[in-house]
Short mmCIF file of C-alpha atoms in Angstrom, two decimals:
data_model
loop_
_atom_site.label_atom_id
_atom_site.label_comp_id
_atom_site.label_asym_id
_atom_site.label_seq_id
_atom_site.Cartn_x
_atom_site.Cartn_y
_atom_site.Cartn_z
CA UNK W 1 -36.21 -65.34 -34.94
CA UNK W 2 -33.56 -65.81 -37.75
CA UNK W 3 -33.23 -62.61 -39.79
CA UNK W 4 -33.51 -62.76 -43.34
CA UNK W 5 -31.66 -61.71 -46.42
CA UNK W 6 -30.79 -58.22 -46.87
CA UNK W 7 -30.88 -57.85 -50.04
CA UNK W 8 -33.60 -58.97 -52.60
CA UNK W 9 -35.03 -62.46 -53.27
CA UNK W 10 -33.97 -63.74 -56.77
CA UNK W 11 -34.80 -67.34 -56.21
CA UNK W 12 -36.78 -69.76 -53.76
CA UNK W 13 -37.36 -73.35 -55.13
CA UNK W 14 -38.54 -76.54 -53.69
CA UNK W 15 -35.69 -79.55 -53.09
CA UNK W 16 -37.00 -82.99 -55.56
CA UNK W 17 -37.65 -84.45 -51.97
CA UNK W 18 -40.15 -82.01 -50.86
CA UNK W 19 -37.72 -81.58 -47.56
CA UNK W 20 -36.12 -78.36 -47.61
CA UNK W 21 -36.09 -75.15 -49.91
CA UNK W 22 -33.37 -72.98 -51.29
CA UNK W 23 -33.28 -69.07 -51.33
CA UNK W 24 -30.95 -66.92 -53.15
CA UNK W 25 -30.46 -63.38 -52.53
CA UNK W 26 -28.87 -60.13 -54.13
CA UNK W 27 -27.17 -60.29 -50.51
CA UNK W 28 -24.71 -62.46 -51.94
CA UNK W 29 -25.99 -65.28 -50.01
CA UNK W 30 -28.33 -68.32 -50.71
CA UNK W 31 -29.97 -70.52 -47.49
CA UNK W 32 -31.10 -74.01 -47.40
CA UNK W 33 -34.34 -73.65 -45.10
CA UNK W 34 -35.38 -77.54 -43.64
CA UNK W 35 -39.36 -77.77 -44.21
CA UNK W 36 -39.49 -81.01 -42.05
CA UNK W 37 -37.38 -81.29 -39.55
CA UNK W 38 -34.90 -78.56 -37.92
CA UNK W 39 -32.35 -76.63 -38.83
CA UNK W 40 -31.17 -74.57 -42.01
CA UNK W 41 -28.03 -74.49 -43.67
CA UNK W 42 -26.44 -70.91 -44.15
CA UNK W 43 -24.39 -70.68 -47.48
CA UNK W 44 -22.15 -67.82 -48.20
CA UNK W 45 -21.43 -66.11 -51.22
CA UNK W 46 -18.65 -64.01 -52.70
CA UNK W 47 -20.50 -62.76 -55.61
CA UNK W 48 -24.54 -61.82 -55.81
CA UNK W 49 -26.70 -65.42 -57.00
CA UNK W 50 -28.37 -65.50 -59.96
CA UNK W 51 -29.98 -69.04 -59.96
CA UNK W 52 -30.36 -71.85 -57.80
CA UNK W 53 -30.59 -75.70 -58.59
CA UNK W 54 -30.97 -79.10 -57.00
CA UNK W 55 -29.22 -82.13 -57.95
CA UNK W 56 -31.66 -84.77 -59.20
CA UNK W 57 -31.21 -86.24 -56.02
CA UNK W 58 -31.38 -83.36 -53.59
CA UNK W 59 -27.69 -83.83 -51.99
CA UNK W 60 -26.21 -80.91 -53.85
CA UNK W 61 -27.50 -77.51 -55.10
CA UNK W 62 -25.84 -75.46 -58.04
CA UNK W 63 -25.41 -72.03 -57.26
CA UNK W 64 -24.47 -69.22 -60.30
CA UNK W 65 -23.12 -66.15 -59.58
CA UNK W 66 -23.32 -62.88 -61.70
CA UNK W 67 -19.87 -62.60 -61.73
CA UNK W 68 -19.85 -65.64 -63.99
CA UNK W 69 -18.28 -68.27 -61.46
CA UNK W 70 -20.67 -71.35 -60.38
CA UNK W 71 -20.82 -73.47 -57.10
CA UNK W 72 -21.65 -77.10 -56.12
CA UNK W 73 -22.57 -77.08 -52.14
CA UNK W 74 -23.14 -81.08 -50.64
CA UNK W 75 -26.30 -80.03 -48.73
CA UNK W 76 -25.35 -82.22 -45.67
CA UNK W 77 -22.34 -80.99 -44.74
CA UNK W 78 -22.75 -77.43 -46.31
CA UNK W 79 -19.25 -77.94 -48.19
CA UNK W 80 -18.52 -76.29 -51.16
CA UNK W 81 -17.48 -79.74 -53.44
CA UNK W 82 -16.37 -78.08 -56.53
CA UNK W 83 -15.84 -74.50 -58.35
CA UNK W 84 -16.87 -73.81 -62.19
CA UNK W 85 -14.89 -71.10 -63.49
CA UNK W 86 -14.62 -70.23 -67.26
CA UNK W 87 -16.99 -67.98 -68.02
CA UNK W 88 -16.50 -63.91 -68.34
CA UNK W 89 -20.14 -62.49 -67.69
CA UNK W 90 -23.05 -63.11 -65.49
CA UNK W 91 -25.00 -66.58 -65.76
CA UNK W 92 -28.40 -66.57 -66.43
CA UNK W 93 -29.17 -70.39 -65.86
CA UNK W 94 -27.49 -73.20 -64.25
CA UNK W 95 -29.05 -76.73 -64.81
CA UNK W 96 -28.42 -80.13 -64.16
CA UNK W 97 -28.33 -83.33 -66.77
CA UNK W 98 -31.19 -85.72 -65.31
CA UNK W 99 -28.67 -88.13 -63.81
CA UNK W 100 -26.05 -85.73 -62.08
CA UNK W 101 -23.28 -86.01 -63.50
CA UNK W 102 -23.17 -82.89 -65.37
CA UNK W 103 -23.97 -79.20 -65.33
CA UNK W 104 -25.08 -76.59 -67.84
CA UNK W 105 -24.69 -72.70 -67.85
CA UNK W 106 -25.87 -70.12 -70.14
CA UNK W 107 -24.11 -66.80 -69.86
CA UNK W 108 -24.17 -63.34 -71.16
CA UNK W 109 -20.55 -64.03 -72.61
CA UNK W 110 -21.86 -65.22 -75.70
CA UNK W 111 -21.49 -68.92 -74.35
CA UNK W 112 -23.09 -71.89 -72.48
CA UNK W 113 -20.71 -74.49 -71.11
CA UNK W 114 -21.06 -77.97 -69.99
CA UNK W 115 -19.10 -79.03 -66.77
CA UNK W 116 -18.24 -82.11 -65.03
CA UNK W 117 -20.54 -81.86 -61.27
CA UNK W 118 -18.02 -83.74 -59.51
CA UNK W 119 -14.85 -81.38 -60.20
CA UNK W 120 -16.16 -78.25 -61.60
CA UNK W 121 -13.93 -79.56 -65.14
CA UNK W 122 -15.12 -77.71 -68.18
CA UNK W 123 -16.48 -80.49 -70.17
CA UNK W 124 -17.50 -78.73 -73.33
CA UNK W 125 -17.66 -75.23 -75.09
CA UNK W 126 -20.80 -73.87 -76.61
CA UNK W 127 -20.25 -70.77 -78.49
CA UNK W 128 -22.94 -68.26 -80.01
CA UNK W 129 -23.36 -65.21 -81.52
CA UNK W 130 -24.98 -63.54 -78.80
CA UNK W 131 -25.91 -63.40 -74.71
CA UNK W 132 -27.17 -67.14 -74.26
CA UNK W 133 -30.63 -66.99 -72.39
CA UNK W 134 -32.16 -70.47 -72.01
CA UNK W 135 -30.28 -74.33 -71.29
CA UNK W 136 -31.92 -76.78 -71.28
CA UNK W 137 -31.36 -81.04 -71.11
CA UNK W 138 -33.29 -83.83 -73.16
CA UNK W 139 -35.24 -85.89 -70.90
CA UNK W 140 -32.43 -88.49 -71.33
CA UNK W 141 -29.82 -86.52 -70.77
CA UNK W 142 -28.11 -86.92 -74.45
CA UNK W 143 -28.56 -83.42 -75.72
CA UNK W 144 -28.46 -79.89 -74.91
CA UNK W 145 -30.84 -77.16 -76.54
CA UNK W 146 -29.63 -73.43 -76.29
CA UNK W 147 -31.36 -70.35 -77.26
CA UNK W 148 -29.78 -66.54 -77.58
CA UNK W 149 -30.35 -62.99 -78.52
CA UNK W 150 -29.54 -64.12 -81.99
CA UNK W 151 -33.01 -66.09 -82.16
CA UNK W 152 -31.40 -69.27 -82.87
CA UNK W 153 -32.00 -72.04 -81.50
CA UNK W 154 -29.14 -74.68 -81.24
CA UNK W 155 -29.13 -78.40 -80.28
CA UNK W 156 -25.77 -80.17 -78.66
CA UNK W 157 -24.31 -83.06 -77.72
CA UNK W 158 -22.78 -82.19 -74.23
CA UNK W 159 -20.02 -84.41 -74.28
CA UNK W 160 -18.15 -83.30 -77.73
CA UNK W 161 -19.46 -79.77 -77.91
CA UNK W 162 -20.62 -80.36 -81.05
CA UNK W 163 -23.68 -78.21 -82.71
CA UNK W 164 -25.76 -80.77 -83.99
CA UNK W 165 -28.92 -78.77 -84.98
CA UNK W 166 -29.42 -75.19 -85.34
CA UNK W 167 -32.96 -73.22 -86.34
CA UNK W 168 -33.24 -69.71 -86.99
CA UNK W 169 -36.75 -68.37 -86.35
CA UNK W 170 -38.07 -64.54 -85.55
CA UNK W 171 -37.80 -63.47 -82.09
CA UNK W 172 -40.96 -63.74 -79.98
CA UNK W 173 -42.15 -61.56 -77.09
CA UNK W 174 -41.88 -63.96 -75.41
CA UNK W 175 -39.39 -66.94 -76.32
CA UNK W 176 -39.87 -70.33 -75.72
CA UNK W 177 -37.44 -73.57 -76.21
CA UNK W 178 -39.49 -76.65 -74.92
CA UNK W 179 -38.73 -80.16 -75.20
CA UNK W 180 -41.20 -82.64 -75.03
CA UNK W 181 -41.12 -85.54 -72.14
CA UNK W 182 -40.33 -88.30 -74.36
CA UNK W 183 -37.29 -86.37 -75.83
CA UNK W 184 -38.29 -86.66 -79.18
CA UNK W 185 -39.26 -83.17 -80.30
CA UNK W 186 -38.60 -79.63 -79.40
CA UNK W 187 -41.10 -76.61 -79.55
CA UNK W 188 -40.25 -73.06 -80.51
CA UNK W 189 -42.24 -70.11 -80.48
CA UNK W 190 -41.61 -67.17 -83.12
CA UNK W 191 -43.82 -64.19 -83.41
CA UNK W 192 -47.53 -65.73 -83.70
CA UNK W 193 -46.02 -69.44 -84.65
CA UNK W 194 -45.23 -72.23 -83.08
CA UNK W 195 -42.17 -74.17 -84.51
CA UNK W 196 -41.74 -77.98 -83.82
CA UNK W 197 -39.09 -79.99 -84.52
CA UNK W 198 -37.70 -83.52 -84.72
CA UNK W 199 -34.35 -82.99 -82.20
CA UNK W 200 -32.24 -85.53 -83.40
CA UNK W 201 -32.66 -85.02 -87.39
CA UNK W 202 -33.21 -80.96 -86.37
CA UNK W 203 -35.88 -81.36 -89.18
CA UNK W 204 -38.84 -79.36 -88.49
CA UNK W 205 -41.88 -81.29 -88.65
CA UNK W 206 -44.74 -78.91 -88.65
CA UNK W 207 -45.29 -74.82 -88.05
CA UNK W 208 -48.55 -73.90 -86.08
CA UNK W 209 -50.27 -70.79 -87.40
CA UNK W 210 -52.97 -68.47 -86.35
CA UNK W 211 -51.76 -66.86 -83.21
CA UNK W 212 -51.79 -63.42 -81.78
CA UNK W 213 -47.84 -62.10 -81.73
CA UNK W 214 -48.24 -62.64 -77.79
CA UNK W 215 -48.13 -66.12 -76.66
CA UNK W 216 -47.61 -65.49 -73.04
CA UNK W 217 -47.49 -69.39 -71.90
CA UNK W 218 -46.50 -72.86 -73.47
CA UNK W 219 -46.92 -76.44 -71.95
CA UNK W 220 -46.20 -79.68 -73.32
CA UNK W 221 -49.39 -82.62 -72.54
CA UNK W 222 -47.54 -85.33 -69.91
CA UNK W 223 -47.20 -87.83 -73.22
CA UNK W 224 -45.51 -85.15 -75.21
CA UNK W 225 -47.58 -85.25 -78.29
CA UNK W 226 -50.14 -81.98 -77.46
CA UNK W 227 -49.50 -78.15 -77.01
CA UNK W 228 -51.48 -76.52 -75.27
CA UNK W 229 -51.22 -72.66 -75.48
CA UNK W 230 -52.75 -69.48 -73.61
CA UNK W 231 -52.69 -66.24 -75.95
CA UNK W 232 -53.49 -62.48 -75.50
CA UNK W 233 -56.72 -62.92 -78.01
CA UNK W 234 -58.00 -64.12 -74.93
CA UNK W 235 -58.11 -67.91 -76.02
CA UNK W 236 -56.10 -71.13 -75.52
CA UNK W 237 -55.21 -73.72 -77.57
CA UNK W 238 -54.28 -77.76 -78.09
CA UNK W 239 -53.14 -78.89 -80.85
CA UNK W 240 -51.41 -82.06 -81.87
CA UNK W 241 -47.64 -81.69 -81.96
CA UNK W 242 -47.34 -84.85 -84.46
CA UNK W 243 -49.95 -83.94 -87.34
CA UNK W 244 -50.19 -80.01 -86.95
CA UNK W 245 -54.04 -80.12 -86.56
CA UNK W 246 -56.00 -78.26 -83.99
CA UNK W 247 -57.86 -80.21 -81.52
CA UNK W 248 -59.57 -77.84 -79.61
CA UNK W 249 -60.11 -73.97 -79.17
CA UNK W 250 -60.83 -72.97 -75.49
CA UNK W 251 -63.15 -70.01 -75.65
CA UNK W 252 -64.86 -68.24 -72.92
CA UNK W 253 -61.99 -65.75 -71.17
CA UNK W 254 -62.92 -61.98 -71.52
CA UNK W 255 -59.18 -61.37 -71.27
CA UNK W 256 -55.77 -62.01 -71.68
CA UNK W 257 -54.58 -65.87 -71.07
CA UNK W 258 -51.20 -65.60 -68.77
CA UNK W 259 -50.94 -69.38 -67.80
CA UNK W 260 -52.26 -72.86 -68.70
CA UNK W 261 -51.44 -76.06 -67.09
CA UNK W 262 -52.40 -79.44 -67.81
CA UNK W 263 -53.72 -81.89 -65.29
CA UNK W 264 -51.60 -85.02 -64.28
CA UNK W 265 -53.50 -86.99 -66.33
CA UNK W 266 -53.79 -85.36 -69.44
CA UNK W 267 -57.43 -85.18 -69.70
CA UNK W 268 -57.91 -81.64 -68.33
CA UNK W 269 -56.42 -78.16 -68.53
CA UNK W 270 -56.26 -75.01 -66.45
CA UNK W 271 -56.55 -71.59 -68.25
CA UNK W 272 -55.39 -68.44 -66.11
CA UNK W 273 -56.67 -64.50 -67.43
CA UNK W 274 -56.88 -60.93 -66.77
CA UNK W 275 -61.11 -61.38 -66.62
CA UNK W 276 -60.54 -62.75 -62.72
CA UNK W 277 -60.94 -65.99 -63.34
CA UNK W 278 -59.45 -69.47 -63.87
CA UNK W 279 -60.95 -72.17 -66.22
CA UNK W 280 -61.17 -75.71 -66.41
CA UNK W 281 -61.36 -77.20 -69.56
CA UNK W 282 -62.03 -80.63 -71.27
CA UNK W 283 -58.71 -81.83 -73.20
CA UNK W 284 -60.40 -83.97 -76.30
CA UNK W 285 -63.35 -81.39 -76.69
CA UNK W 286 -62.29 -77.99 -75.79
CA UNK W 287 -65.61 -78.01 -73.19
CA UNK W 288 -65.39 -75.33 -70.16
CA UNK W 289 -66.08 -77.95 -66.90
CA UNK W 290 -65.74 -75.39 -64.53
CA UNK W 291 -64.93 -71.70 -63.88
CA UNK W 292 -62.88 -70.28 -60.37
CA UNK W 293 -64.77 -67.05 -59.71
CA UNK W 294 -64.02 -64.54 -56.79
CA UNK W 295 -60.80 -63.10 -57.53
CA UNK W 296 -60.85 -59.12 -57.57
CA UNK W 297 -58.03 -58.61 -60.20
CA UNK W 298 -56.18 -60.32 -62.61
CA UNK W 299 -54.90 -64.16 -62.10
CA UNK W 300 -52.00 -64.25 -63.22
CA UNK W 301 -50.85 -67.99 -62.07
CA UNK W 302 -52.51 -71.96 -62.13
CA UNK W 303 -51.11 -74.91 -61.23
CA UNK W 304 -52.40 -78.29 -60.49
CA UNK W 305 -51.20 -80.68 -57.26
CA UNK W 306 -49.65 -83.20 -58.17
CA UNK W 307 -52.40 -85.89 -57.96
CA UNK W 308 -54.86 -83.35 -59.50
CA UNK W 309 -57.10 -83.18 -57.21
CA UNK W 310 -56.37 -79.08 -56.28
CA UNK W 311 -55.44 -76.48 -58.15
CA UNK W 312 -54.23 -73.31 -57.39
CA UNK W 313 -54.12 -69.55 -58.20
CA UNK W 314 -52.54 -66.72 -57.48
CA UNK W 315 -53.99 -62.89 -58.30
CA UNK W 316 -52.89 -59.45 -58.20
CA UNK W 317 -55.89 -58.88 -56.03
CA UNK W 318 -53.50 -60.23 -53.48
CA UNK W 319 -54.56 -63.56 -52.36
CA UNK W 320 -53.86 -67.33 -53.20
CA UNK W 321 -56.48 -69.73 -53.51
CA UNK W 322 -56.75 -73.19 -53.42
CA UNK W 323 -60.01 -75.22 -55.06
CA UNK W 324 -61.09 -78.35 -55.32
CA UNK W 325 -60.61 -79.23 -59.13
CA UNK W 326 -63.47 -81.64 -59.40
CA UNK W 327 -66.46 -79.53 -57.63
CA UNK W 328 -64.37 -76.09 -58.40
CA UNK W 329 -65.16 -75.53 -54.73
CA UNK W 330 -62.73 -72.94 -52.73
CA UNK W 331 -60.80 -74.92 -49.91
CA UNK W 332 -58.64 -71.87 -48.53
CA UNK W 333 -57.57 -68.93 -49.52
CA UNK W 334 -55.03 -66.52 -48.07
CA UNK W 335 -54.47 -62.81 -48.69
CA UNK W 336 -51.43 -60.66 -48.32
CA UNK W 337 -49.72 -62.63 -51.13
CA UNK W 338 -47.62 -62.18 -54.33
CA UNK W 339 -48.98 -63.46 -57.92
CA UNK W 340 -46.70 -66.85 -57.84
CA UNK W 341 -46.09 -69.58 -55.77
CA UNK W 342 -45.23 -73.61 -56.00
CA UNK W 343 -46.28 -76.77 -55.21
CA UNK W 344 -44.28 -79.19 -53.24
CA UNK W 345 -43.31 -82.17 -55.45
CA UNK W 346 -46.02 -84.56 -52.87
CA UNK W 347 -48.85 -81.59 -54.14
CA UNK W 348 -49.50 -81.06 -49.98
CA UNK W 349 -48.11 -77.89 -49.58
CA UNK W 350 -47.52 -74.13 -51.42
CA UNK W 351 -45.10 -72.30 -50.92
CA UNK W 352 -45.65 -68.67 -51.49
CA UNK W 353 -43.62 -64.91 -50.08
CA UNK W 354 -45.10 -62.57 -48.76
CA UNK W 355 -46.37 -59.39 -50.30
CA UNK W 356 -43.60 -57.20 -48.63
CA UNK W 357 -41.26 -60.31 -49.47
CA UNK W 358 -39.77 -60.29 -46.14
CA UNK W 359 -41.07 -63.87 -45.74
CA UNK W 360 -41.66 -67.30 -47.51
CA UNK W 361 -44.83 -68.97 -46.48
CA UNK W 362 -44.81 -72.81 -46.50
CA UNK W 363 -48.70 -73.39 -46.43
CA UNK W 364 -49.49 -77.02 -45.67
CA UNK W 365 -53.32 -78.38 -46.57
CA UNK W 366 -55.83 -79.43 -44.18
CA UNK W 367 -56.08 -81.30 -42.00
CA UNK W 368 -52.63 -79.87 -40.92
CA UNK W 369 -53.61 -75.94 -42.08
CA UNK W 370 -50.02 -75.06 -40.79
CA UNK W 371 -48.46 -72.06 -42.41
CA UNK W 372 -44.61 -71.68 -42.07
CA UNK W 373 -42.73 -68.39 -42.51
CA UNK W 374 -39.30 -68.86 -43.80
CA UNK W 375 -37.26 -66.08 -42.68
CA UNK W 376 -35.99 -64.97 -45.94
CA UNK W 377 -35.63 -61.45 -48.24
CA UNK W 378 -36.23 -57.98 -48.70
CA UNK W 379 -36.64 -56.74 -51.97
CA UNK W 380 -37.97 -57.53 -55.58
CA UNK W 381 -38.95 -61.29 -57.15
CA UNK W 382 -38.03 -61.73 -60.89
CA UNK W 383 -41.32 -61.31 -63.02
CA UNK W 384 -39.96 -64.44 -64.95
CA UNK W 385 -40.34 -68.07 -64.72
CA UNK W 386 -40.31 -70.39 -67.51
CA UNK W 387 -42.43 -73.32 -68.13
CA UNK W 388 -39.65 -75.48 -68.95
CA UNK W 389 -38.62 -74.93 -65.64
CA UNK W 390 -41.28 -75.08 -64.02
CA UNK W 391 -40.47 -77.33 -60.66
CA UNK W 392 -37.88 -73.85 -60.04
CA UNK W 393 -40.97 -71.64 -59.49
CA UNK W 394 -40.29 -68.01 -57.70
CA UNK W 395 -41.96 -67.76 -55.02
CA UNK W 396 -44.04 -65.18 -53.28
CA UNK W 397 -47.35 -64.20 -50.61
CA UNK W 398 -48.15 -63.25 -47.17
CA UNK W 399 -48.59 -64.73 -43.44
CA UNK W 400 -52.79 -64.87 -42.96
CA UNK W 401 -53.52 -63.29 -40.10
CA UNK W 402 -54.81 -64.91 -37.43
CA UNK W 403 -53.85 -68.40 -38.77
CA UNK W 404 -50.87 -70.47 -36.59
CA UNK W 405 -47.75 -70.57 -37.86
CA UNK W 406 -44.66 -71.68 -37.20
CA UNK W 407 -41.33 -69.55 -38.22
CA UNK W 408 -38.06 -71.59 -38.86
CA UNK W 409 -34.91 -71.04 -37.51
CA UNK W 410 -31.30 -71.61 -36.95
CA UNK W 411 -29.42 -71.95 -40.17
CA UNK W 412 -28.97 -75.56 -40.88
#
């Protein structure tokens, strides 16, 4: 079998074809494993990765290094096509513009920079006052948001480098820079507000009140006009991002709210708490539809397939679970695992590491019921993953035993 990392997992994420997925270690070394198919592609490091991303198309992955230097890799011929080198501290984020052509990195320098994919040319400088944590694109690709330890966030265009918005708000425990999927407005979070804003006129439109300091979780509805929120007063939220009001409260957790999720379709959402369970909830009306019981400790992750018709969660009690999201009827469940994992972009597999993260587990829904072990990392998944980038999930869980399985190998 193909030995894994030696050094700890900092990233796994699914490519936008559902094909392959890319690990990044503290080994210096990140690994294109082939899902379907054979083969994996071994890519080498000088410095330790900090993030991973695919190319809108799949061909290419970004790669940042701590050391502050970035890599494009073409995923075919595992050639390195271009080097980004500016920056003088570690890079927390590298993302790409929705058509490809350009790349954004947020660094502890005090910067974020904008770079052409193609040749690794610095397109534009984005200064701050402070360690830059979050990038993140428009939907169309016209404008950058930034946030940093100053607790401001700023709005670019990418091209120019010029700051075309800026909003100062009170840090949050945890911060949040969201844009909606049409583009049109952005959401902060402050300490027990929401803030949203018009992007372009960097007006802000209205300010959200009556929430605990801790707003663990923030997701926009699929038509980008409805927030829904999960709090540590143990209830979630919608409310309408256009005319401030609240739609619905979502009452019935006996704990802490660490993840919501809507459905596809907008008409439901998924509510994840420290009480053991998950919740399904009626969008319009706030009504509980159903409630996931049999978790022993607290679930601490949701998410929906992508054509709705699963969901699932992961809990510290160690297992992963997968339910039927109309009936709320368990279809499998696997122990062993961590408290995150992701959905394939088709919604027909999840990929999770194990507890000892030594292994990623590809498991693939009956009728197949095919577990693959990726060969992948020793050591420690980040506790963070944000909801704006959600489709880069961590991974994590273990192999079921007694289940088949099938362990990939050679590096592709």
């Amino acid at each position: 079998s193909l030995p894994g990392h030696q050094g700890r997992i900092a990233q796994a994420i699914w490519s936008p074809d559902g094909k392959r997925i890319a690990t990044a270690s503290a080994d210096g070394m990140a690994r294109i494993w082939q899902v379907e198919g054979q083969g994996n592609n071994l890519l080498r490091e000088s410095g330790n990765v900090s993030h991973l991303a695919w190319s809108p198309g799949g061909d290419r992955i970004a790669i940042a290094l701590q050391d502050g230097a970035a890599h494009v890799w073409d995923i075919s011929s595992a050639r390195m096509l271009a080097e980004l080198k500016g920056h003088d501290d570690y890079l927390s984020i590298i993302a790409w513009n929705p058509a490809g052509t350009r790349l954004a990195t947020a660094s502890g320098d005090g910067t974020a920079r904008i770079w052409d994919a193609a040749d690794g040319r610095q397109v534009a400088l984005l200064p701050h006052d402070e360690n830059v944590t979050m990038v993140a694109w428009s939907p169309d690709g016209a404008r950058v948001a930034t946030y940093a330890d100053d607790t401001i966030t700023r709005v670019w265009d990418p091209e120019s480098g010029r700051e075309l918005a800026r909003w100062e708000h009170g840090p949050g425990e945890f911060p949040r820079v969201l844009w909606s999927p049409d583009g049109k407005r952005l959401v902060t979070a402050a300490w027990g507000e929401l803030h949203v804003w018009v992007a372009e006129a960097g007006q802000e439109v209205k300010i959200l009140r009556g929430f605990p300091a801790s707003i663990p979780d923030i997701a926009w509805s699929p038509e980008g006009t409805r927030l829904l929120t999960g709090s540590g007063d143990n209830i979630a939220r919608i409310d309408d991002a256009v005319t401030g009001e609240m739609i619905a409260e979502l009452r019935g957790h006996s704990g802490a709210i660490f993840r919501v999720a809507w459905s596809p379709d907008g008409k439901s959402v998924a509510t994840a708490s420290s009480d053991h369970t998950g919740r399904l909830w009626d969008a319009q009306t706030g009504r509980e539809l159903l409630v996931l019981t049999g978790h022993d400790g607290d679930v601490e992750d949701i998410a929906w397939s992508a054509d709705g018709r699963r969901l699932a969660t992961a809990s510290a009690d160690g297992t992963i679970r997968i339910w039927e999201s109309q009936s709320g009827r368990e279809i499998s469940r696997y122990t062993g695992r961590g408290q995150l994992m992701a959905w394939d972009p088709g919604g027909k597999r999840l990929a999770t590491l194990l507890t000892d993260l030594s292994f990623v587990e590809i498991v693939s829904l009956p009728p197949d019921n095919l577990p693959m072990w990726l060969g992948c990392a020793l050591g420690q998944v980040p506790a963070v993953s944000l909801p704006d980038v959600r489709d880069d999930f961590f991974l994590m869980a273990v192999p079921q035993q007694g289940s088949a399985a099938a362990r990939l190998g050679e590096p592709y």
